[in-house]
XYZ file of C-alpha atoms in Angstrom:
720
model
C -183.418 -44.864 -91.666
C -180.270 -43.408 -89.909
C -177.289 -44.221 -92.240
C -174.392 -42.458 -90.014
C -171.634 -44.966 -90.156
C -171.387 -45.584 -86.460
C -175.138 -45.650 -85.682
C -177.526 -48.826 -85.304
C -180.255 -48.813 -87.703
C -182.809 -50.926 -88.440
C -184.554 -51.866 -91.799
C -186.732 -54.330 -93.045
C -185.749 -56.244 -96.716
C -185.831 -58.886 -99.152
C -182.800 -61.159 -99.837
C -182.424 -60.701 -103.502
C -179.229 -62.930 -103.867
C -176.584 -64.521 -102.190
C -173.515 -63.067 -102.652
C -171.297 -65.355 -100.737
C -171.339 -67.575 -97.699
C -168.205 -68.629 -95.649
C -167.495 -72.054 -93.964
C -168.168 -70.252 -90.327
C -171.412 -69.103 -91.753
C -170.319 -65.401 -92.830
C -173.051 -64.106 -94.806
C -172.849 -61.451 -97.683
C -176.810 -60.981 -99.386
C -178.129 -58.308 -101.454
C -181.266 -57.399 -100.284
C -184.068 -54.809 -101.610
C -186.303 -52.570 -99.706
C -188.022 -49.267 -99.947
C -185.040 -47.057 -99.279
C -182.771 -47.831 -100.080
C -183.610 -49.715 -102.842
C -180.702 -51.874 -103.064
C -177.854 -52.454 -100.712
C -175.604 -55.107 -99.511
C -176.192 -56.745 -95.736
C -173.151 -59.115 -94.282
C -172.182 -61.102 -91.216
C -172.771 -64.440 -89.328
C -176.774 -63.752 -88.201
C -177.555 -64.083 -91.853
C -176.676 -67.593 -91.616
C -179.261 -69.993 -93.498
C -181.113 -67.353 -95.260
C -182.533 -67.703 -98.411
C -183.161 -65.505 -101.401
C -187.168 -64.435 -101.011
C -187.226 -63.909 -97.222
C -188.444 -60.963 -95.773
C -185.759 -60.217 -93.079
C -185.629 -57.349 -90.027
C -182.244 -55.903 -89.999
C -180.162 -54.530 -87.139
C -176.977 -53.296 -87.445
C -174.311 -50.640 -88.380
C -173.834 -48.822 -92.268
C -170.284 -48.680 -93.612
C -168.972 -48.383 -97.135
C -167.185 -51.148 -98.746
C -164.806 -50.616 -101.800
C -166.451 -53.716 -103.808
C -170.303 -53.500 -102.857
C -170.592 -50.078 -101.856
C -173.267 -48.970 -99.147
C -173.246 -52.073 -96.646
C -175.211 -52.976 -93.675
C -173.174 -54.920 -91.122
C -175.957 -57.283 -89.275
C -175.917 -57.871 -85.708
C -179.161 -59.092 -85.028
C -181.330 -60.876 -88.096
C -185.199 -61.682 -87.754
C -187.030 -63.528 -89.745
C -190.790 -61.744 -90.732
C -193.471 -62.886 -92.981
C -193.427 -60.450 -96.055
C -196.463 -58.085 -95.665
C -196.364 -55.045 -99.249
C -197.176 -56.626 -102.327
C -193.643 -56.368 -103.739
C -192.134 -58.477 -100.721
C -195.073 -60.849 -101.271
C -194.048 -61.180 -104.880
C -190.760 -61.417 -104.377
C -191.050 -64.211 -101.796
C -193.270 -66.419 -103.452
C -191.695 -66.035 -107.400
C -188.187 -66.894 -105.450
C -188.522 -70.540 -105.666
C -188.679 -71.105 -101.296
C -192.332 -72.135 -102.250
C -192.154 -75.175 -104.415
C -194.261 -75.143 -107.664
C -194.429 -71.245 -107.915
C -192.318 -69.274 -110.177
C -192.164 -65.490 -110.615
C -194.507 -65.697 -113.383
C -196.851 -67.806 -110.774
C -196.242 -65.546 -108.529
C -197.574 -62.362 -109.944
C -200.276 -64.288 -111.052
C -201.313 -64.777 -107.263
C -200.007 -61.617 -105.766
C -202.004 -59.749 -108.595
C -205.177 -61.858 -107.460
C -204.746 -61.489 -103.637
C -203.007 -58.845 -103.312
C -201.414 -57.924 -99.866
C -203.479 -61.028 -98.591
C -202.155 -63.494 -100.533
C -200.338 -65.229 -97.786
C -203.103 -65.184 -95.561
C -205.054 -66.727 -98.446
C -202.040 -69.485 -98.921
C -202.305 -70.103 -94.969
C -206.186 -70.054 -94.381
C -208.020 -70.566 -97.252
C -206.127 -72.291 -99.735
C -208.686 -73.585 -101.799
C -209.088 -70.188 -102.963
C -205.777 -70.745 -105.172
C -208.271 -72.236 -107.847
C -209.543 -68.910 -108.513
C -205.867 -67.734 -109.956
C -205.776 -68.879 -113.961
C -203.012 -71.628 -114.402
C -203.845 -73.449 -110.635
C -205.369 -76.836 -110.814
C -205.868 -79.648 -107.794
C -202.513 -81.003 -108.550
C -200.603 -77.886 -108.142
C -202.905 -76.574 -105.609
C -201.877 -79.156 -103.434
C -198.295 -79.336 -104.072
C -198.083 -75.702 -102.971
C -200.167 -76.133 -99.961
C -197.478 -79.059 -98.872
C -194.768 -76.916 -99.755
C -195.915 -73.968 -97.949
C -196.760 -76.087 -94.773
C -193.034 -77.668 -95.202
C -191.437 -74.021 -95.276
C -193.396 -72.759 -92.393
C -192.229 -75.846 -90.425
C -188.469 -75.282 -91.146
C -188.990 -72.098 -90.552
C -189.912 -72.527 -87.007
C -187.364 -74.926 -86.385
C -184.957 -72.185 -87.300
C -186.283 -70.172 -84.552
C -186.077 -72.997 -81.994
C -182.696 -74.045 -83.052
C -181.491 -70.139 -82.496
C -182.696 -70.423 -79.850
C -180.799 -72.702 -78.097
C -177.733 -70.717 -79.993
C -177.506 -73.448 -82.790
C -176.723 -73.082 -86.461
C -180.107 -72.611 -88.521
C -178.416 -74.179 -91.337
C -179.343 -77.361 -89.526
C -183.154 -76.794 -89.543
C -183.498 -78.246 -92.949
C -181.374 -81.479 -92.546
C -183.447 -82.245 -89.246
C -186.651 -81.441 -91.131
C -185.783 -83.709 -93.914
C -185.176 -86.369 -91.250
C -187.972 -86.060 -88.671
C -190.513 -84.234 -90.539
C -193.727 -82.599 -88.311
C -191.900 -84.738 -85.078
C -188.637 -82.446 -85.656
C -189.599 -79.882 -82.789
C -190.546 -83.094 -80.582
C -187.281 -84.497 -81.246
C -184.886 -81.503 -80.728
C -186.295 -80.904 -77.398
C -187.062 -84.083 -75.589
C -184.085 -86.250 -77.294
C -181.468 -84.400 -78.952
C -179.085 -87.176 -78.907
C -180.845 -88.928 -81.408
C -179.468 -86.463 -84.230
C -176.338 -87.374 -83.294
C -175.505 -89.942 -86.566
C -179.080 -89.287 -87.974
C -178.482 -85.897 -89.079
C -175.432 -85.110 -91.187
C -173.718 -82.200 -89.451
C -175.105 -82.740 -86.011
C -171.879 -83.920 -83.533
C -172.090 -84.614 -79.820
C -171.661 -80.893 -79.082
C -174.299 -79.658 -80.756
C -176.773 -82.424 -79.031
C -175.392 -81.786 -75.942
C -175.731 -77.932 -76.246
C -179.231 -78.557 -76.870
C -179.425 -80.977 -74.074
C -178.028 -79.014 -71.352
C -180.001 -76.108 -72.079
C -183.194 -78.075 -72.160
C -182.415 -79.018 -68.487
C -180.768 -82.394 -68.743
C -178.127 -83.202 -65.964
C -174.784 -83.013 -66.624
C -174.399 -86.444 -65.486
C -177.262 -87.822 -67.450
C -176.859 -91.427 -67.901
C -178.813 -90.886 -71.362
C -176.024 -87.967 -72.041
C -172.603 -90.435 -71.068
C -174.385 -92.696 -73.252
C -174.565 -90.494 -76.273
C -170.914 -89.438 -75.366
C -169.643 -92.924 -75.523
C -171.388 -93.705 -78.757
C -170.235 -90.466 -80.425
C -166.726 -91.341 -79.393
C -167.108 -94.850 -81.787
C -168.720 -92.934 -84.009
C -166.330 -90.079 -84.709
C -163.338 -93.354 -84.648
C -164.890 -94.699 -87.487
C -165.690 -92.038 -89.734
C -162.723 -90.023 -88.928
C -159.633 -92.723 -88.257
C -161.285 -95.701 -90.490
C -161.110 -97.933 -86.846
C -163.839 -100.509 -86.141
C -163.104 -100.342 -82.637
C -161.515 -99.158 -79.882
C -159.808 -100.062 -76.289
C -162.298 -99.858 -73.646
C -159.683 -97.433 -71.580
C -159.594 -95.113 -74.961
C -163.407 -94.989 -74.906
C -163.399 -94.226 -71.563
C -160.896 -91.660 -71.096
C -162.319 -89.711 -74.313
C -166.035 -89.648 -73.397
C -164.806 -88.688 -69.976
C -163.142 -85.774 -71.367
C -165.935 -84.877 -73.822
C -168.168 -84.821 -71.091
C -166.470 -83.779 -68.312
C -167.537 -86.641 -66.032
C -166.006 -89.490 -63.718
C -164.206 -91.956 -65.573
C -166.708 -94.556 -63.418
C -169.497 -93.174 -64.707
C -168.546 -93.830 -68.324
C -167.473 -97.656 -67.570
C -170.934 -97.809 -66.127
C -172.541 -96.559 -69.515
C -170.442 -98.859 -71.487
C -171.595 -101.715 -69.449
C -175.290 -100.478 -69.882
C -174.679 -100.153 -73.676
C -173.265 -103.503 -74.150
C -176.465 -104.910 -71.938
C -178.822 -102.755 -74.041
C -176.580 -104.825 -77.441
C -175.850 -101.485 -78.669
C -172.530 -101.853 -78.567
C -170.267 -104.889 -78.012
C -167.234 -105.640 -75.345
C -165.099 -108.056 -76.025
C -161.510 -109.152 -75.181
C -158.933 -108.236 -77.573
C -158.042 -110.797 -80.617
C -154.380 -109.542 -80.629
C -153.963 -108.509 -76.877
C -155.876 -110.754 -74.569
C -155.074 -108.416 -71.621
C -157.228 -105.687 -72.915
C -161.018 -105.065 -73.837
C -162.024 -103.309 -77.027
C -165.346 -101.893 -77.797
C -167.294 -102.034 -80.942
C -170.398 -100.504 -82.223
C -172.993 -103.194 -82.634
C -173.207 -102.938 -86.316
C -169.422 -102.773 -86.950
C -168.518 -105.787 -85.027
C -171.498 -107.862 -86.631
C -170.136 -106.824 -89.999
C -166.559 -108.144 -88.694
C -167.518 -111.625 -87.578
C -169.781 -111.893 -90.995
C -166.544 -110.968 -93.082
C -164.709 -113.579 -91.514
C -167.265 -116.075 -91.929
C -167.994 -115.290 -95.850
C -164.704 -115.343 -96.499
C -164.365 -118.737 -94.834
C -166.853 -119.816 -97.004
C -164.995 -118.946 -100.284
C -161.526 -120.295 -98.951
C -163.223 -123.745 -98.329
C -165.808 -123.884 -101.072
C -165.292 -126.365 -103.960
C -164.385 -124.731 -107.373
C -166.564 -124.784 -109.989
C -163.753 -124.306 -112.432
C -162.942 -127.140 -114.422
C -159.089 -128.554 -113.711
C -157.167 -127.910 -116.952
C -153.863 -127.034 -117.535
C -153.123 -123.351 -117.618
C -151.005 -122.783 -121.048
C -147.738 -121.551 -120.604
C -148.069 -117.265 -121.703
C -143.938 -116.265 -122.766
C -144.927 -112.890 -122.322
C -145.405 -113.294 -118.507
C -143.060 -112.867 -115.891
C -142.238 -115.584 -113.529
C -144.627 -114.010 -110.804
C -147.874 -113.283 -112.991
C -147.436 -117.110 -114.252
C -147.595 -117.502 -110.215
C -150.838 -115.288 -110.075
C -152.564 -116.686 -112.825
C -152.309 -120.146 -111.626
C -153.542 -119.504 -107.803
C -156.318 -117.291 -109.480
C -157.464 -120.402 -111.483
C -156.866 -122.836 -107.983
C -157.743 -120.886 -105.626
C -161.150 -119.689 -104.501
C -160.015 -116.234 -102.891
C -156.509 -114.860 -104.447
C -155.400 -111.515 -103.801
C -153.129 -109.492 -106.263
C -151.091 -106.346 -105.058
C -148.271 -104.415 -106.391
C -147.582 -101.004 -107.503
C -147.794 -98.911 -110.759
C -146.262 -100.763 -113.897
C -146.180 -104.186 -112.265
C -148.423 -105.485 -114.670
C -151.760 -106.448 -112.360
C -153.745 -105.434 -115.392
C -152.356 -107.556 -118.098
C -151.865 -110.744 -115.580
C -156.015 -109.823 -114.716
C -156.475 -109.945 -118.806
C -155.090 -113.150 -118.863
C -156.525 -114.461 -115.956
C -160.304 -113.432 -117.501
C -159.497 -114.914 -121.267
C -158.084 -118.163 -119.549
C -161.323 -118.679 -117.706
C -163.225 -117.567 -120.618
C -161.640 -120.118 -123.065
C -162.549 -122.800 -120.453
C -166.176 -121.956 -120.846
C -166.330 -119.884 -117.391
C -167.922 -116.718 -117.069
C -166.343 -113.659 -116.169
C -167.586 -110.534 -114.086
C -164.919 -107.558 -114.113
C -165.924 -104.783 -110.841
C -164.775 -102.332 -108.980
C -165.727 -99.958 -106.189
C -166.284 -96.600 -108.547
C -167.993 -95.946 -111.920
C -164.545 -94.453 -112.675
C -162.224 -97.589 -111.706
C -164.739 -99.667 -113.518
C -164.225 -98.073 -116.418
C -160.546 -97.896 -116.540
C -160.433 -101.976 -115.774
C -162.464 -102.277 -118.755
C -160.524 -100.240 -120.916
C -157.075 -102.183 -119.691
C -158.931 -105.682 -120.119
C -161.042 -104.968 -123.114
C -163.915 -106.839 -121.010
C -166.612 -105.284 -119.572
C -166.376 -103.880 -116.165
C -169.133 -102.349 -113.628
C -169.594 -101.068 -110.272
C -169.463 -103.531 -107.107
C -172.577 -101.340 -106.106
C -174.266 -102.432 -109.358
C -173.675 -106.021 -109.639
C -174.840 -106.384 -106.094
C -177.983 -104.854 -106.968
C -178.087 -106.955 -109.821
C -178.410 -103.642 -112.197
C -176.572 -104.003 -115.594
C -174.645 -101.284 -116.909
C -175.850 -99.909 -120.376
C -174.723 -101.487 -123.303
C -172.946 -104.518 -121.600
C -173.541 -106.976 -124.132
C -174.375 -110.410 -123.916
C -171.599 -110.918 -120.934
C -174.004 -109.753 -118.207
C -177.467 -110.544 -119.833
C -178.117 -113.163 -116.508
C -177.248 -112.037 -112.708
C -173.331 -111.033 -112.877
C -172.780 -112.791 -109.474
C -173.703 -116.007 -111.614
C -169.714 -116.249 -112.556
C -167.242 -118.670 -112.560
C -164.769 -115.673 -111.950
C -165.444 -112.237 -109.909
C -162.557 -110.019 -110.345
C -162.485 -107.078 -108.104
C -160.100 -104.040 -109.163
C -159.023 -101.048 -106.588
C -159.774 -103.549 -103.536
C -158.184 -101.305 -101.238
C -161.115 -99.426 -101.638
C -163.246 -101.965 -100.122
C -164.330 -100.700 -96.902
C -166.157 -103.239 -94.217
C -169.570 -102.945 -95.358
C -169.144 -103.112 -98.868
C -166.998 -105.742 -98.635
C -169.510 -107.810 -96.223
C -171.913 -107.255 -98.956
C -169.760 -108.880 -101.662
C -168.387 -111.514 -99.964
C -172.357 -112.920 -98.765
C -173.125 -112.578 -102.665
C -170.927 -114.739 -104.372
C -171.792 -117.941 -104.541
C -169.548 -120.951 -103.074
C -167.115 -122.197 -105.567
C -166.912 -118.879 -107.363
C -163.749 -117.517 -107.618
C -163.052 -114.179 -105.911
C -159.768 -112.348 -107.245
C -158.861 -109.080 -105.182
C -156.566 -106.518 -107.131
C -154.906 -103.837 -105.592
C -152.245 -101.419 -104.078
C -151.883 -102.295 -100.604
C -149.444 -99.591 -100.452
C -152.652 -97.213 -101.165
C -154.598 -95.197 -98.503
C -157.207 -97.571 -97.208
C -160.637 -97.084 -97.716
C -162.891 -93.950 -96.632
C -165.105 -96.021 -94.936
C -163.841 -98.043 -91.699
C -161.848 -100.961 -91.849
C -158.780 -102.274 -93.686
C -159.873 -105.238 -95.761
C -157.045 -105.550 -98.394
C -154.348 -105.108 -95.423
C -156.386 -107.219 -93.086
C -156.573 -109.862 -95.990
C -152.724 -110.035 -96.780
C -152.096 -110.432 -92.782
C -153.659 -114.093 -92.957
C -150.956 -116.651 -94.460
C -153.656 -118.922 -95.331
C -155.295 -116.592 -97.984
C -153.532 -117.048 -101.265
C -151.612 -113.733 -102.735
C -149.267 -112.705 -104.707
C -147.098 -109.327 -104.891
C -145.938 -108.073 -108.194
C -142.232 -106.432 -107.941
C -140.887 -106.197 -111.243
C -140.909 -102.743 -112.928
C -141.613 -103.724 -116.926
C -139.809 -101.723 -118.863
C -142.188 -99.446 -120.842
C -143.395 -98.004 -117.567
C -139.508 -97.891 -116.010
C -139.369 -94.097 -118.358
C -142.149 -92.883 -116.704
C -141.319 -90.231 -113.507
C -144.383 -90.728 -111.800
C -143.790 -94.489 -111.560
C -140.311 -94.190 -110.832
C -141.101 -91.452 -107.929
C -143.988 -93.586 -107.135
C -141.931 -96.649 -105.997
C -138.953 -94.064 -104.099
C -141.866 -93.306 -102.314
C -143.580 -96.472 -101.520
C -139.638 -97.300 -100.250
C -139.340 -94.416 -97.742
C -137.129 -92.299 -100.337
C -137.146 -88.474 -101.509
C -138.034 -88.493 -105.398
C -135.364 -86.986 -107.432
C -136.528 -83.298 -107.597
C -137.269 -81.099 -109.229
C -138.076 -84.182 -111.154
C -138.619 -85.149 -114.810
C -140.994 -87.134 -117.244
C -144.086 -87.022 -115.564
C -142.912 -85.881 -112.104
C -142.585 -82.336 -110.786
C -141.701 -80.623 -107.753
C -142.188 -76.776 -107.583
C -140.604 -75.403 -104.100
C -142.561 -72.425 -102.445
C -142.807 -71.737 -98.848
C -146.002 -69.658 -98.607
C -149.242 -71.495 -98.115
C -151.067 -68.415 -99.729
C -148.461 -68.563 -102.666
C -148.707 -72.348 -102.896
C -152.465 -71.842 -103.565
C -152.000 -69.634 -105.714
C -149.527 -71.156 -107.943
C -152.043 -74.319 -107.913
C -155.051 -72.428 -109.478
C -152.780 -71.084 -112.156
C -151.446 -74.148 -113.324
C -154.746 -75.908 -113.241
C -156.386 -73.548 -114.802
C -154.126 -71.551 -117.286
C -150.290 -72.805 -117.129
C -150.943 -76.332 -117.935
C -154.025 -75.791 -120.329
C -152.197 -73.954 -122.377
C -148.730 -75.473 -122.577
C -150.771 -78.839 -123.377
C -153.163 -77.734 -125.201
C -156.429 -79.185 -123.234
C -158.982 -78.129 -121.284
C -159.192 -77.218 -117.413
C -161.126 -80.121 -117.301
C -158.298 -82.576 -117.554
C -156.300 -81.115 -114.621
C -157.541 -82.439 -111.223
C -156.202 -80.535 -108.107
C -155.755 -83.053 -105.298
C -155.565 -81.608 -101.396
C -153.956 -83.487 -98.378
C -156.106 -81.303 -96.252
C -159.745 -79.845 -96.363
C -158.851 -76.747 -94.449
C -156.850 -73.917 -94.480
C -155.491 -71.786 -97.665
C -154.485 -74.841 -99.687
C -157.585 -76.895 -98.338
C -160.289 -78.762 -100.627
C -163.047 -76.035 -99.255
C -161.018 -72.988 -100.192
C -159.322 -74.182 -103.138
C -162.335 -75.674 -104.480
C -164.530 -72.077 -103.961
C -161.213 -70.312 -105.975
C -161.088 -73.019 -108.340
C -164.930 -72.733 -109.101
C -164.975 -69.191 -109.758
C -162.086 -68.691 -111.565
C -163.516 -71.666 -113.980
C -167.577 -71.438 -113.424
C -168.120 -67.999 -111.586
C -172.055 -66.944 -111.393
C -173.179 -65.279 -114.841
C -176.017 -62.522 -114.852
C -179.488 -64.178 -115.308
C -178.453 -67.744 -114.937
C -180.047 -69.456 -111.533
C -177.791 -70.734 -108.866
C -178.577 -72.268 -105.287
C -176.667 -71.952 -102.167
C -176.405 -74.642 -99.594
C -174.628 -73.732 -96.897
C -171.170 -72.557 -97.795
C -171.365 -74.100 -101.262
C -172.978 -72.569 -104.087
C -174.265 -75.058 -107.383
C -174.629 -73.935 -111.061
C -174.935 -75.240 -114.437
C -171.396 -76.924 -115.491
C -169.922 -77.532 -111.674
C -168.081 -80.798 -111.306
C -169.996 -82.293 -108.225
C -169.173 -85.925 -106.862
C -171.950 -87.624 -104.406
C -170.237 -88.306 -100.981
C -172.721 -90.933 -99.989
C -174.440 -93.883 -101.631
C -177.597 -93.471 -102.598
C -178.803 -96.638 -103.699
C -182.820 -94.830 -104.502
C -180.780 -93.102 -107.015
C -178.712 -95.349 -108.012
C -175.307 -93.047 -107.418
C -172.289 -93.889 -105.371
C -169.823 -92.385 -103.143
C -166.853 -91.026 -105.323
C -168.516 -90.992 -108.599
C -167.807 -87.954 -110.777
C -170.487 -85.781 -112.175
C -171.338 -82.849 -114.167
C -174.291 -80.374 -113.025
C -177.152 -79.985 -115.782
C -179.639 -77.611 -114.217
C -180.158 -75.923 -111.187
C -184.634 -75.109 -111.020
C -184.990 -73.015 -108.108
C -188.776 -73.515 -108.553
C -189.308 -77.031 -108.027
C -186.208 -76.405 -105.623
C -184.072 -79.125 -107.157
C -181.104 -79.487 -109.264
C -179.804 -82.443 -111.988
C -176.903 -83.715 -112.904
C -175.265 -86.411 -115.385
C -172.566 -88.716 -113.954
C -169.894 -89.442 -115.819
C -171.567 -93.036 -117.119
C -173.854 -90.508 -118.551
C -177.232 -91.277 -116.047
C -179.002 -88.124 -114.999
C -179.886 -87.648 -111.604
C -181.923 -85.229 -109.363
C -181.358 -83.846 -106.162
C -183.538 -81.684 -104.038
C -182.464 -78.956 -102.369
C -182.420 -80.180 -98.994
C -180.649 -83.245 -100.459
C -177.380 -81.146 -101.326
C -175.259 -82.188 -98.617
C -175.107 -85.134 -100.535
C -172.708 -83.834 -103.049
C -169.414 -81.993 -102.746
C -167.682 -79.922 -105.524
C -164.793 -81.646 -107.186
C -162.932 -78.916 -108.382
C -160.471 -79.456 -105.586
C -160.765 -83.135 -103.966
C -159.278 -84.984 -101.141
C -156.591 -87.626 -101.910
C -158.837 -90.157 -100.149
C -161.621 -89.063 -102.501
C -159.670 -89.604 -105.595
C -159.163 -93.253 -105.078
C -159.913 -95.480 -107.935
C -159.502 -92.512 -110.429
C -156.938 -91.267 -113.059
C -156.721 -87.999 -114.223
C -154.580 -86.849 -117.062
C -152.752 -84.175 -115.018
C -152.800 -83.648 -110.982
C -151.624 -80.825 -109.515
C -151.435 -80.815 -105.819
C -150.148 -78.679 -102.552
C -147.691 -79.849 -100.303
C -147.868 -77.906 -97.190
C -147.020 -78.522 -93.378
C -150.039 -76.031 -92.315
C -151.929 -77.303 -89.018
C -148.682 -79.112 -88.550
C -148.990 -81.623 -91.601
C -151.315 -83.713 -90.014
C -152.515 -85.653 -92.951
C -149.302 -85.665 -94.604
C -148.802 -89.916 -94.468
C -146.406 -91.771 -96.823
C -149.326 -93.687 -98.031
C -151.124 -90.171 -98.468
C -148.553 -88.941 -101.143
C -147.876 -92.732 -102.631
C -152.046 -92.706 -103.539
C -151.940 -88.754 -104.935
C -148.701 -89.271 -107.114
C -150.345 -92.713 -108.412
C -153.742 -90.846 -109.472
C -151.748 -89.052 -112.685
C -151.125 -90.206 -115.705
C -149.336 -88.239 -117.977
C -148.013 -85.628 -115.175
C -148.186 -84.949 -111.634
C -146.935 -81.541 -110.346
C -146.650 -80.887 -106.390
C -146.160 -77.193 -105.051
C -145.044 -76.255 -101.577
C -142.385 -77.088 -99.209
C -139.395 -79.749 -99.415
C -139.485 -79.886 -95.455
C -143.462 -80.921 -96.615
C -142.896 -83.421 -99.014
C -139.894 -85.305 -96.969
C -142.128 -85.305 -93.776
C -145.004 -86.918 -96.260
C -141.932 -89.346 -97.479
C -141.199 -90.499 -94.069
C -144.118 -90.465 -91.932
C -146.044 -93.860 -91.874
C -149.491 -93.548 -91.191
C -151.301 -95.316 -87.787
C -152.963 -98.691 -88.258
C -156.625 -98.875 -88.289
C -158.062 -100.723 -85.281
C -159.459 -104.044 -87.095
C -159.599 -107.408 -85.710
C -160.350 -109.009 -89.031
C -157.281 -110.747 -89.760
C -157.244 -112.404 -86.491
C -160.789 -113.046 -86.538
C -160.380 -114.691 -89.895
C -157.282 -116.834 -88.908
C -158.925 -117.676 -85.795
C -162.204 -119.010 -88.181
C -160.096 -120.669 -90.583
C -158.499 -122.483 -87.887
C -161.438 -123.665 -86.390
C-alpha cells in the first residue's frame, strides 16, 4: 500500500463507524483493514455506506489534525467481504436483520470464509448453527435477499449519477419491482418516494433514452410543478399561465407542448382545469385530489351550516366575568352550528371556550375538545379543565388513555365539537373532519388568524373568515393579566406591523448581533447554558426555533450542533445514521408525516428510547406516553427536534424560546406571520438574536396569500 501524501492508493476495508455525514452527502467514516489496522476515510463517494460493509477505496492520503492519517476518497466500490474478519464484521453490524455480533461469531466460526456462500446458496444449512431455528433462519434469508436487492439498486442508481441514499427508500416502496420502475418508468418515483424530485427522475429518464419532448416527460413536469406549489407554498392551484411557464422552464421546451400536456392530463382526470372563481378571465389548474377536497369541504361546511341544531334552546345565563365580545362569542357558539372564534394572545379565547363547553354540559349536551396536535390538545385540556384529544384520534374513534366517562362513546357523537389551533387545519384534515361531524352538532373553530397557515396546502381558517355567511367573532381586548407580558405586548405590536420595543423586557428580549456564525453560537449558548443556568431548568425546557432550514442559523446546522452539545456520541452506545442525521438514545425527535398505522402524527414530540442495530429499528416514546417503533428504512419520517422550523412549532408552547433572526439568503422566509407565530410560542421568555434590520424586515413584510378557491366556492355553495 502506498502512503505518500500525493499518491493515489487503493485499499479494501470494512466500515467500522460513521463519524459524520453532511447535508451534501460528504461522509467521514472510520475504517478497519489489515494494514493500516484502522484509519479514517472521507469524501462524497462514501455517501450511503453503512457500518459492516466492505469497500474498495481509491484515493489520496493526508494528515488530519483530529483524525490523523486520512484517505481522501475519489472512488468507492462495494465488494463482498471475503476474509473471516470482514465477514464477521459484516454480519455483526446489523446490516442483516436478525444477526447480532454474538450470532455472527457463531455462524462464521461454523462456516469460515464460506459463510456468505452458504447463506446465499444453501441457507438451509444455517440450521446447523446452535441458536438458529426455523423462524430465525427464515428471517435471515429474507433480510439477506433485501440487503442484496438494495445493494444492487445502489449500483444501478450510481450508474445514472443518482445518490445511493435513495436506494433503500425506493426499495421500500416498490420491493423487487424497484429496478424495473427505475429503468422503465422513473417518473413514477416523483411523489411516491420521499426525496425524489423531478430533476432526479428526469436524469434517469434522459440517460435511459427518453426524448426531451416526450409527452410523458412533459406531463411529469406539469404534475411536479403542481405538487411543488402545494408542498412548498401551500397552494391548492396554480394559474394556467404559471403552470405552463414553470413547466416549460423546467424541461426547456416550447409552451405549446406544455399546454397540450395539460389538456391531456385533464382528459385523463389527473388534473382539473377550470375558470378561476375569483377572476373569470383566467383559468387555473388543480391536482385532482386537491380539487376534490376543496369541493367536498365546501359541501361539508354547507351541510353543517344549514343543519338544525341538536342543542336545546335555552337562554344563556349572563356571566359578569365575560367581556361583551366574549358573550357574543358564547351566544353564537350556542346558536350557530358553525362558528369561528379568533383573536390574539391574552384576549380570552380559552376562557370563552371553557364557558361555552360548561354551558353545553349544563344543558345536558356532550362536548368533545380537539386540536390538530397532541401538545395543543394537552394545553386545551389544561386551560379548560376538560379532556381533549387530537383531531386524528377523534376521527379514528380512538380515545386517549384515561379520558374518563366523557368519551366512552364515539367522540364524534357530540352536541359541541371544539377544534383549537384551527389555523393548523389543512385542506385534507379539514375535509375529513367536516365529513365526519353529524348534521346538527355544533362546530366551534378556535384559532389565531394572524398565525402562519397550515403546513399542508390550503388556508382553511382564513378562507372561512372571508365568507360573510360564516358566523365569527374576533376577540380584541387584551385582559389586564396579559398586559404585563412582554410576549403579549410584542406579539400585538408585530400583528399591527410595528416593531416591538427593543431590547425588550418582561418576557421578550432582542439581542443584536451581525455575523450569522456568531448568531448561531450565541443561540446555542443561550439554549444549552445561559438560560438553563439562570432559570434553574433543564435544557429540554428551551426550544430553538428557526425561520429557515439551511445556512448557519437554519434548523439543519443548528440542530446538528445542539445535538452534539446536548446528546453527543458515547463510546459503546448504539447509534444509527440515516442520511445526514444520526439517531441516539435520548434524542428529541418529531414525526413529519402522519402514520395512521403507528398512531403518530405530524408535529408530535417524542424521545428516542432505544436504538437496535441487530433488529434495524429504533423506539420512540411520544409526549403522550405512547411507545412506537420505526424501522431504519422509515427514519425519513422523523426529524430531530433540537431546532425546528416555526411552522412545525404551531400548536405547541414552550417555557423558553430562542431564535435566530438573520437575513441569510435575502431573508426569504422572514414574514410578519412567521415572526408573530414564533413569538407567541413562548410562555415565559422569547429571546431573539440577530440583526435589527432583519427584525424590521420580518415585521413589515406581509406574506403571499395562498392560492385557494375555498372561500369563493363556499360562498357560491351557500348561495345556491
